[in-house]
Short mmCIF file of C-alpha atoms and ligand atoms in Angstrom, two decimals:
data_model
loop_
_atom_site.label_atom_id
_atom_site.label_comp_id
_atom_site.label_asym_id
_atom_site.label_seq_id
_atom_site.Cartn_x
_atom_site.Cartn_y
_atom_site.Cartn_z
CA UNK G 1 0.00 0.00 0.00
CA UNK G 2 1.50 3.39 -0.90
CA UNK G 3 1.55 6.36 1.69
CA UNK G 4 -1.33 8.36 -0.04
CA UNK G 5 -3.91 5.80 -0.28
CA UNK G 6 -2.84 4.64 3.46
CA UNK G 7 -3.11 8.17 4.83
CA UNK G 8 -6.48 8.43 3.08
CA UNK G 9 -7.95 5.41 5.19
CA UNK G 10 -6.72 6.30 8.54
CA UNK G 11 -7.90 9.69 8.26
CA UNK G 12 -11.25 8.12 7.08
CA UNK G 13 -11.14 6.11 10.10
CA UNK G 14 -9.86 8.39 12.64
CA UNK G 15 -12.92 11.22 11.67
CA UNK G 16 -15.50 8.10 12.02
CA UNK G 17 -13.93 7.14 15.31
CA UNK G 18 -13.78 10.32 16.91
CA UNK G 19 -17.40 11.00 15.52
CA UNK G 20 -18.50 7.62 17.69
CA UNK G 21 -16.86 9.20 20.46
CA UNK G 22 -18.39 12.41 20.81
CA UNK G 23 -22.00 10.72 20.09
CA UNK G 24 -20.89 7.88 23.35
CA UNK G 25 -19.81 11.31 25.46
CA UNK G 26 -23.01 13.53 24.99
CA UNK G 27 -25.20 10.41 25.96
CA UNK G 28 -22.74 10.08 29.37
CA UNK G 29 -20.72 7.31 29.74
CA UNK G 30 -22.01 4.89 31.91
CA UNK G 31 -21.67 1.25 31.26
CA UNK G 32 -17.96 -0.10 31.49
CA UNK G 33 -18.49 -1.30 28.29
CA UNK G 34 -19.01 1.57 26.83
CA UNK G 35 -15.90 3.41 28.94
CA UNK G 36 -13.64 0.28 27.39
CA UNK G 37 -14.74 1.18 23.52
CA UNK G 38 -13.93 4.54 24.37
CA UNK G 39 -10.67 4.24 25.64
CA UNK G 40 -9.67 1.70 23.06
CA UNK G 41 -10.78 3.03 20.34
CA UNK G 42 -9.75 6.77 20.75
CA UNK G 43 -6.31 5.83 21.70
CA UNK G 44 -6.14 4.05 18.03
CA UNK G 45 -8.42 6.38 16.33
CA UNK G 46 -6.49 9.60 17.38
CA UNK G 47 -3.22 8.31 16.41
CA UNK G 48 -4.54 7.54 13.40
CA UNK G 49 -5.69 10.77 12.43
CA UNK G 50 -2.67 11.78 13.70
CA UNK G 51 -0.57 10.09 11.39
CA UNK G 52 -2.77 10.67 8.63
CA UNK G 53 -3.17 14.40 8.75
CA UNK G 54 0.81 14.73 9.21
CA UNK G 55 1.00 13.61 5.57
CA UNK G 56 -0.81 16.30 4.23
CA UNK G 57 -0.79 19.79 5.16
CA UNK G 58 1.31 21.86 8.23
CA UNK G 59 -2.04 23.97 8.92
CA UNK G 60 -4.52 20.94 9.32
CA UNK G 61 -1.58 19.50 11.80
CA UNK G 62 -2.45 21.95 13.64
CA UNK G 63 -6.02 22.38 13.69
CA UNK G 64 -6.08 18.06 14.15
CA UNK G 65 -3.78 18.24 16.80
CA UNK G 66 -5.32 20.88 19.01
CA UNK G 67 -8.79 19.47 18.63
CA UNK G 68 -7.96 15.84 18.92
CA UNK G 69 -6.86 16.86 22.36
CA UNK G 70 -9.67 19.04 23.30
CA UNK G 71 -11.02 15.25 22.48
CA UNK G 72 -8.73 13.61 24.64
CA UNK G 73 -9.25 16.27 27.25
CA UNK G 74 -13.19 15.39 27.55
CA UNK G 75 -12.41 11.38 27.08
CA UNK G 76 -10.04 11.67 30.50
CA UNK G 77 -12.51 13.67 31.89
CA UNK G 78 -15.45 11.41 31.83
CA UNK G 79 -12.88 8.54 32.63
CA UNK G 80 -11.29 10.33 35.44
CA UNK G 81 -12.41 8.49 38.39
CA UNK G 82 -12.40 10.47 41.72
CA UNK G 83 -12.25 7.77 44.32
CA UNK G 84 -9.50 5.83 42.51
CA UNK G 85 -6.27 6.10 44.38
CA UNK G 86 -2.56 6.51 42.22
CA UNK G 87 -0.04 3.72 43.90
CA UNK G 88 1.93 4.46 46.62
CA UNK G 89 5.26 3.27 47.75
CA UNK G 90 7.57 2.80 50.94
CA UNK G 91 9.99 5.46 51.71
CA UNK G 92 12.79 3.32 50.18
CA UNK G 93 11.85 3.65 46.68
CA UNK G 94 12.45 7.95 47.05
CA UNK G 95 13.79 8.17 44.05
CA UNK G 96 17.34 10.57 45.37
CA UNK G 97 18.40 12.99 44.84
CA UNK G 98 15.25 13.59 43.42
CA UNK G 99 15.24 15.46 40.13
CA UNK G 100 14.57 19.21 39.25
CA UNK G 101 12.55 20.47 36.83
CA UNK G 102 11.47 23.98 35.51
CA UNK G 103 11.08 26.00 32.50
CA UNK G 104 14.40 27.57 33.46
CA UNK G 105 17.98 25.79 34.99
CA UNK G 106 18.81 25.67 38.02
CA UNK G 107 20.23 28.47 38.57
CA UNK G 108 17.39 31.08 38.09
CA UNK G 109 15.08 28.83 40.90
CA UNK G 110 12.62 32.03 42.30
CA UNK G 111 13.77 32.83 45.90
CA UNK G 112 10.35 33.51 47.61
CA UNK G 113 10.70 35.34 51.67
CA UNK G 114 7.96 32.87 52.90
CA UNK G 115 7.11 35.51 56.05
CA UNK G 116 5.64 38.05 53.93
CA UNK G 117 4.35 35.59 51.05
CA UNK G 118 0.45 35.26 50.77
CA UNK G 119 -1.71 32.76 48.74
CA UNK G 120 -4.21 34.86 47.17
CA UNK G 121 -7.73 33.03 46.52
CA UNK G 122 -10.52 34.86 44.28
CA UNK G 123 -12.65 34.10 41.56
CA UNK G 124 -15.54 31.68 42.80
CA UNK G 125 -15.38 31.75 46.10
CA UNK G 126 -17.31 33.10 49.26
CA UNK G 127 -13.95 33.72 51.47
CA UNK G 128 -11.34 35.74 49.41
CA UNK G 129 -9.31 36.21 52.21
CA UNK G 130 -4.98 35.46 51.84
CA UNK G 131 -3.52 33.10 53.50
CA UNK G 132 -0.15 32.64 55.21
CA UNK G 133 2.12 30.12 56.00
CA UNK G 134 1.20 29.54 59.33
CA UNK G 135 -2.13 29.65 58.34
CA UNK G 136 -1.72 26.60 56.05
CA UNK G 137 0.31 24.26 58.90
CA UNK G 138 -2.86 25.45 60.90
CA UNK G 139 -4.76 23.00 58.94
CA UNK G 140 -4.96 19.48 58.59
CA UNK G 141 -2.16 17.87 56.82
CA UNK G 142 -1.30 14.38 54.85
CA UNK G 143 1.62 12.70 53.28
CA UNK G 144 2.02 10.22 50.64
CA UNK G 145 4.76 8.81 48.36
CA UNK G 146 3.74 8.91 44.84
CA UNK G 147 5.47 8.80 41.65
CA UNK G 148 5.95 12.26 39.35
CA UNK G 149 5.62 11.56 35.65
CA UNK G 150 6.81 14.14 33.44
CA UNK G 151 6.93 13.50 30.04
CA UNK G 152 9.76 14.59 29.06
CA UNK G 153 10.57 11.04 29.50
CA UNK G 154 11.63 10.78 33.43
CA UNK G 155 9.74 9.39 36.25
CA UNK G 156 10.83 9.62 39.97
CA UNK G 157 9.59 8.59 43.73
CA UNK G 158 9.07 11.54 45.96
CA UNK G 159 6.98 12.12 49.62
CA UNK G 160 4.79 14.90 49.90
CA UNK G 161 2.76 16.60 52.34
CA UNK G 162 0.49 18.88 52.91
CA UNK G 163 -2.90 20.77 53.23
CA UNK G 164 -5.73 18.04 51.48
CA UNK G 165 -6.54 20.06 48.53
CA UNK G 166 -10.42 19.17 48.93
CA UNK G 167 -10.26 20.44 52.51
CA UNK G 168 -8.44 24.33 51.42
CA UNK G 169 -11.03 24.27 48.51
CA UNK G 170 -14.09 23.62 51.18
CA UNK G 171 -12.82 26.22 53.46
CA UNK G 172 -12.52 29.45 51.09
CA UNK G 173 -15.94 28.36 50.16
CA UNK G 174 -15.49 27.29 46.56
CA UNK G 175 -17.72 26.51 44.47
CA UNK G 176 -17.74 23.35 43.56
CA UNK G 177 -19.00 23.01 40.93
CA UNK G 178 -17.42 25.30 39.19
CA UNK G 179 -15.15 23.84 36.10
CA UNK G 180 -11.86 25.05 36.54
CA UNK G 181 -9.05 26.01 38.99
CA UNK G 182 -6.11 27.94 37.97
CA UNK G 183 -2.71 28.63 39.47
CA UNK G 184 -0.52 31.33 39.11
CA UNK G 185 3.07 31.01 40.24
CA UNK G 186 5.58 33.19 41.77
CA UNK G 187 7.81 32.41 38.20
CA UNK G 188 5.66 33.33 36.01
CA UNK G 189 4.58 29.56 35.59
CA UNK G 190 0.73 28.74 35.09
CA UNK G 191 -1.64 26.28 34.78
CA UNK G 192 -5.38 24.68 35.81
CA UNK G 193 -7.09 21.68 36.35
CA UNK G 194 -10.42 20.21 36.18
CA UNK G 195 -12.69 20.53 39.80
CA UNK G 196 -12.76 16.64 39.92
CA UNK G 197 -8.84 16.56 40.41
CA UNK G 198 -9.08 19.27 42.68
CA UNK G 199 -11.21 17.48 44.99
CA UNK G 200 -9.54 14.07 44.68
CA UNK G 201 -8.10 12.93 48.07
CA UNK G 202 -4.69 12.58 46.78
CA UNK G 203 -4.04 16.08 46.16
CA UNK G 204 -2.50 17.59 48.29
CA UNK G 205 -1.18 21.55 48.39
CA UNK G 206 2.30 20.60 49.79
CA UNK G 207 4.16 22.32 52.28
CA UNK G 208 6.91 19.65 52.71
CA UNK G 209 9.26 17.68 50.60
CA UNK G 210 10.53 14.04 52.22
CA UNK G 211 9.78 15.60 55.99
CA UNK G 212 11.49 18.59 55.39
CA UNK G 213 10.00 22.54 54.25
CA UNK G 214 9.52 22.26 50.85
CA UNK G 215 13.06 23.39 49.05
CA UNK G 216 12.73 26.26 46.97
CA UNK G 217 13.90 23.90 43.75
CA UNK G 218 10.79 21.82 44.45
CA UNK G 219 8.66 24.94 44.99
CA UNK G 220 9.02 27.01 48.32
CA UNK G 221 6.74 27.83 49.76
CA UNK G 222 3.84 25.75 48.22
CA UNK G 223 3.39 23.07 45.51
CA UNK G 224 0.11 21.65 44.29
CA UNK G 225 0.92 18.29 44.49
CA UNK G 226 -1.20 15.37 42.15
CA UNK G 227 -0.36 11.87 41.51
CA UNK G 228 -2.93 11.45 39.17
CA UNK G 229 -1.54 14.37 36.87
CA UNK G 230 1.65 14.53 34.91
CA UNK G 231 4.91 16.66 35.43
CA UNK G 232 3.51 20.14 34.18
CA UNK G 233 -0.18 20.29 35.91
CA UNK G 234 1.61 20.28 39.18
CA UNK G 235 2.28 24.22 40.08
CA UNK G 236 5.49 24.86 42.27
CA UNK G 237 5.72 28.73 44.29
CA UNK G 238 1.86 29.03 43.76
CA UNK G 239 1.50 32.59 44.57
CA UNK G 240 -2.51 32.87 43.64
CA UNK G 241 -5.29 30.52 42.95
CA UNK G 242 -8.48 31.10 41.24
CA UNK G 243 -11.98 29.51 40.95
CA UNK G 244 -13.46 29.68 37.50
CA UNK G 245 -15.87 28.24 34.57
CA UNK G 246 -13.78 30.04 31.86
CA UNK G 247 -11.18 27.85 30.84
CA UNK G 248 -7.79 29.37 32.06
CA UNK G 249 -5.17 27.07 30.03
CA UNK G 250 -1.51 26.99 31.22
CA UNK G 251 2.14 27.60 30.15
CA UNK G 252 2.80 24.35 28.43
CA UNK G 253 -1.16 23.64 28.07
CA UNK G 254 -0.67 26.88 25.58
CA UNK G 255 1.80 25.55 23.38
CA UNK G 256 0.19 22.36 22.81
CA UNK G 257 0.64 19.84 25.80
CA UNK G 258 -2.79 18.19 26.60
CA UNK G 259 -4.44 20.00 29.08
CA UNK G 260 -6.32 17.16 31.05
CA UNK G 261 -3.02 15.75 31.31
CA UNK G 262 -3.92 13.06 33.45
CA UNK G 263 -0.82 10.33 34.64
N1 LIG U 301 6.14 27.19 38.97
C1 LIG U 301 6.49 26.17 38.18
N2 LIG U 301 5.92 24.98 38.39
C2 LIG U 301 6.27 23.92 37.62
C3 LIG U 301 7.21 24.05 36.56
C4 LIG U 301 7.79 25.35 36.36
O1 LIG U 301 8.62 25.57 35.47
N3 LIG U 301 7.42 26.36 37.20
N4 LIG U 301 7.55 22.95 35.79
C5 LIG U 301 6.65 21.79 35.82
C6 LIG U 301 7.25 20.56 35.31
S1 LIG U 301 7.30 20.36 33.62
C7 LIG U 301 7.68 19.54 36.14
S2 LIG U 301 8.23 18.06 35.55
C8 LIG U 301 7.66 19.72 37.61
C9 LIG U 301 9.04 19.47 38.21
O2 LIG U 301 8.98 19.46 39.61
P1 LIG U 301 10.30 19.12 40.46
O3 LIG U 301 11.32 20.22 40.21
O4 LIG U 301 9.83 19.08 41.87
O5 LIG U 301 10.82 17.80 39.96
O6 LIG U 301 7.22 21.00 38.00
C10 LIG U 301 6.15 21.52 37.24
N5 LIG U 301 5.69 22.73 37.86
MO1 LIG U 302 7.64 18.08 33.34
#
């Protein structure tokens, strides 16, 4: 089979498949069955669109790309499960020294005075009151070692702990139902996630690293910390967070990484 008529077919394919999809989403996804198709058969049906629009034109790249995962973003979504727990491991699997990771080296890591640092909270909320440090150890704290995905290709075993996000979210009053939180970072670094991963158990907004105050290379003063995301959802130096149904995007979300970005 030559490359034209192949890339013909799969694009055939991966329009029909992704068609299928979006008719299973809008009537809810309820049987496993159904969830199984899904997950199947978008995994092969967006590659294959994938691969078939790459052998036409640069502009339709694009446009496939970016709404394929717009796709993908509503597939994880509606397959995100809220009470399912990412694996844990014992404290002799920290991965160390455990690796660093920003949009910068190391040398430029943000320097943040934690006594005079606030996390601001708006958007929709009832309490948009800051909060300090000590008002964050004030509240009730967990710790769990999980594994941190990023996909640049590295995975590695770190303990954090921390302020249950669900809790902080319950307390400024969120609402939540709302869609969307965002994070804004003392670095200029951004990003949001979905409500549901906000309120899973396992996210935590971490004060610590492996016992210790958070370093400032893993974030100082505070990390959103989610083993059920990858690398680049998890905000370090959060300076402000925000409650909101318009979606907010994110630094790498922007320039084409998934947004759902689930691990
Ligand atoms: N503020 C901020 N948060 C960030 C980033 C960043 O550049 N700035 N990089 C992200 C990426 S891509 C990864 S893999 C992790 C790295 O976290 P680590 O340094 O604790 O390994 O932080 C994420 N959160
Ligand atoms: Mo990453």
């Amino acid at each position: 089979m030559n490359i034209t008529k192949r890339s013909a077919i799969v694009s055939v394919d991966g329009v029909a498949v992704v068609k299928e999809a979006l008719k299973l989403l809008s009537r809810r996804i309820e049987q496993p069955a159904r969830r199984a198709f899904l997950q199947r058969s978008l995994t092969l049906g967006g590659v294959a669109l994938l691969s078939g629009c790459s052998l036409t034109d640069g502009d339709s790249v694009e446009t496939a790309l970016a709404s394929i995962s717009r796709i993908n973003d509503r597939v994880q979504g509606a397959l995100f499960d809220p009470n399912r727990l990412a694996p844990t491991y014992p404290d002799s699997m920290i991965t160390r020294p455990f690796p660093f990771n920003a949009y910068y080296g190391e040398s430029e890591i943000r320097q943040v005075d934690g006594d005079t640092w606030r996390l601001e909270v708006t958007g929709l909320v009832s309490d948009k009151r800051s909060w300090s440090l000590s008002d964050l150890h004030a509240m009730p704290q967990q710790e769990q070692v999980t594994r941190h995905i990023c996909v640049e290709g590295w995975s590695a075993v770190g303990k954090w702990g921390g302020v249950p996000f669900s809790h902080f979210l319950k307390r400024v009053g969120a609402d939540l139902n709302a869609k969307y939180v965002g994070f804004k970072c003392a670095d200029d670094y951004h990003t949001s996630i979905d409500m549901a991963t906000a309120l899973h158990p396992q996210t935590t907004l971490a004060l610590t690293y492996d016992g210790q105050v958070l370093p400032a290379r893993y974030g100082y003063p505070v990390k959103l910390r989610m083993p059920t995301k990858l690398g680049y959802k998890n905000p370090k130096h959060i300076r402000a967070i925000y409650v909101t149904n318009i979606y907010p995007g994110g630094y790498w979300e922007d320039q084409g990484y998934n947004w759902f970005g689930g691990s």
